[in-house]
Amino acid sequence: MENAGAAMIGTAIAIGLAGVGAGIGNGLATAKTIEGIARQPELRGTLMVQMFISIGLVEALPIIAVVIGFILMGKI
């Protein structure tokens, strides 16, 4: 059962890193959108739509990591 403990640790690390990566990605996307709105306020609507789409795509990463983690936990 040594592999079970290693798989649990690996799953936790993968989910944690995915969460950190998503947080960094969301922060960068939001910062650049605010920067773009400050430069050209008339493009606010277009920039906000693009930001929401990109944040939705970035958020898919931790969701996929959690699903993969559950799949790995089920195989132990």
PDB file of C-alpha atoms in Angstrom:
ATOM      1  CA  MET A   1       0.000   0.000   0.000  1.00  0.00           C
ATOM      2  CA  GLU A   2       2.998   2.307  -0.301  1.00  0.00           C
ATOM      3  CA  ASN A   3       1.770   3.360  -3.727  1.00  0.00           C
ATOM      4  CA  ALA A   4      -1.534   4.548  -2.269  1.00  0.00           C
ATOM      5  CA  GLY A   5       0.173   7.131  -0.084  1.00  0.00           C
ATOM      6  CA  ALA A   6       2.340   8.343  -2.954  1.00  0.00           C
ATOM      7  CA  ALA A   7      -0.703   8.613  -5.210  1.00  0.00           C
ATOM      8  CA  MET A   8      -2.550  10.657  -2.584  1.00  0.00           C
ATOM      9  CA  ILE A   9       0.369  13.029  -2.201  1.00  0.00           C
ATOM     10  CA  GLY A  10       0.754  13.316  -5.960  1.00  0.00           C
ATOM     11  CA  THR A  11      -2.943  14.035  -6.368  1.00  0.00           C
ATOM     12  CA  ALA A  12      -2.859  16.726  -3.695  1.00  0.00           C
ATOM     13  CA  ILE A  13       0.184  18.376  -5.262  1.00  0.00           C
ATOM     14  CA  ALA A  14      -1.379  18.298  -8.739  1.00  0.00           C
ATOM     15  CA  ILE A  15      -4.619  19.870  -7.528  1.00  0.00           C
ATOM     16  CA  GLY A  16      -2.738  22.493  -5.498  1.00  0.00           C
ATOM     17  CA  LEU A  17      -0.497  23.489  -8.381  1.00  0.00           C
ATOM     18  CA  ALA A  18      -3.478  23.682 -10.726  1.00  0.00           C
ATOM     19  CA  GLY A  19      -5.212  25.997  -8.264  1.00  0.00           C
ATOM     20  CA  VAL A  20      -2.150  28.216  -7.943  1.00  0.00           C
ATOM     21  CA  GLY A  21      -1.737  28.323 -11.716  1.00  0.00           C
ATOM     22  CA  ALA A  22      -5.364  29.274 -12.203  1.00  0.00           C
ATOM     23  CA  GLY A  23      -5.065  32.011  -9.589  1.00  0.00           C
ATOM     24  CA  ILE A  24      -2.027  33.484 -11.284  1.00  0.00           C
ATOM     25  CA  GLY A  25      -3.700  33.259 -14.691  1.00  0.00           C
ATOM     26  CA  ASN A  26      -6.865  34.949 -13.449  1.00  0.00           C
ATOM     27  CA  GLY A  27      -4.841  37.713 -11.837  1.00  0.00           C
ATOM     28  CA  LEU A  28      -2.845  38.383 -14.986  1.00  0.00           C
ATOM     29  CA  ALA A  29      -5.932  38.362 -17.215  1.00  0.00           C
ATOM     30  CA  THR A  30      -7.783  40.741 -14.918  1.00  0.00           C
ATOM     31  CA  ALA A  31      -4.792  43.063 -14.570  1.00  0.00           C
ATOM     32  CA  LYS A  32      -4.292  43.300 -18.322  1.00  0.00           C
ATOM     33  CA  THR A  33      -8.000  43.897 -18.884  1.00  0.00           C
ATOM     34  CA  ILE A  34      -8.060  46.735 -16.372  1.00  0.00           C
ATOM     35  CA  GLU A  35      -4.919  48.138 -17.967  1.00  0.00           C
ATOM     36  CA  GLY A  36      -6.568  48.001 -21.405  1.00  0.00           C
ATOM     37  CA  ILE A  37      -9.736  49.661 -20.109  1.00  0.00           C
ATOM     38  CA  ALA A  38      -7.635  52.432 -18.550  1.00  0.00           C
ATOM     39  CA  ARG A  39      -5.942  53.039 -21.900  1.00  0.00           C
ATOM     40  CA  GLN A  40      -9.095  52.851 -24.042  1.00  0.00           C
ATOM     41  CA  PRO A  41     -12.283  53.185 -22.004  1.00  0.00           C
ATOM     42  CA  GLU A  42     -14.486  52.916 -25.115  1.00  0.00           C
ATOM     43  CA  LEU A  43     -13.448  49.251 -25.531  1.00  0.00           C
ATOM     44  CA  ARG A  44     -14.665  48.302 -22.057  1.00  0.00           C
ATOM     45  CA  GLY A  45     -17.440  45.978 -23.240  1.00  0.00           C
ATOM     46  CA  THR A  46     -15.260  44.079 -25.700  1.00  0.00           C
ATOM     47  CA  LEU A  47     -12.413  43.696 -23.234  1.00  0.00           C
ATOM     48  CA  MET A  48     -14.703  42.508 -20.451  1.00  0.00           C
ATOM     49  CA  VAL A  49     -16.265  39.833 -22.671  1.00  0.00           C
ATOM     50  CA  GLN A  50     -12.850  38.584 -23.729  1.00  0.00           C
ATOM     51  CA  MET A  51     -11.677  38.573 -20.108  1.00  0.00           C
ATOM     52  CA  PHE A  52     -14.674  36.523 -18.949  1.00  0.00           C
ATOM     53  CA  ILE A  53     -14.103  33.992 -21.730  1.00  0.00           C
ATOM     54  CA  SER A  54     -10.405  33.679 -20.913  1.00  0.00           C
ATOM     55  CA  ILE A  55     -11.066  33.369 -17.169  1.00  0.00           C
ATOM     56  CA  GLY A  56     -13.590  30.628 -17.906  1.00  0.00           C
ATOM     57  CA  LEU A  57     -10.961  28.762 -19.913  1.00  0.00           C
ATOM     58  CA  VAL A  58      -8.339  29.266 -17.198  1.00  0.00           C
ATOM     59  CA  GLU A  59     -10.748  27.928 -14.562  1.00  0.00           C
ATOM     60  CA  ALA A  60     -11.145  24.711 -16.565  1.00  0.00           C
ATOM     61  CA  LEU A  61      -7.615  23.668 -15.544  1.00  0.00           C
ATOM     62  CA  PRO A  62      -8.244  23.142 -11.806  1.00  0.00           C
ATOM     63  CA  ILE A  63     -11.555  21.445 -12.559  1.00  0.00           C
ATOM     64  CA  ILE A  64      -9.784  18.986 -14.850  1.00  0.00           C
ATOM     65  CA  ALA A  65      -7.084  18.462 -12.209  1.00  0.00           C
ATOM     66  CA  VAL A  66      -9.696  17.617  -9.580  1.00  0.00           C
ATOM     67  CA  VAL A  67     -11.379  15.142 -11.931  1.00  0.00           C
ATOM     68  CA  ILE A  68      -8.049  13.491 -12.724  1.00  0.00           C
ATOM     69  CA  GLY A  69      -7.286  13.377  -9.002  1.00  0.00           C
ATOM     70  CA  PHE A  70     -10.572  11.602  -8.292  1.00  0.00           C
ATOM     71  CA  ILE A  71      -9.871   9.161 -11.110  1.00  0.00           C
ATOM     72  CA  LEU A  72      -6.457   8.392  -9.641  1.00  0.00           C
ATOM     73  CA  MET A  73      -7.904   7.997  -6.157  1.00  0.00           C
ATOM     74  CA  GLY A  74     -10.474   5.558  -7.522  1.00  0.00           C
ATOM     75  CA  LYS A  75      -7.728   3.352  -8.973  1.00  0.00           C
ATOM     76  CA  ILE A  76      -5.966   2.920  -5.651  1.00  0.00           C
TER      77      ILE A  76
END
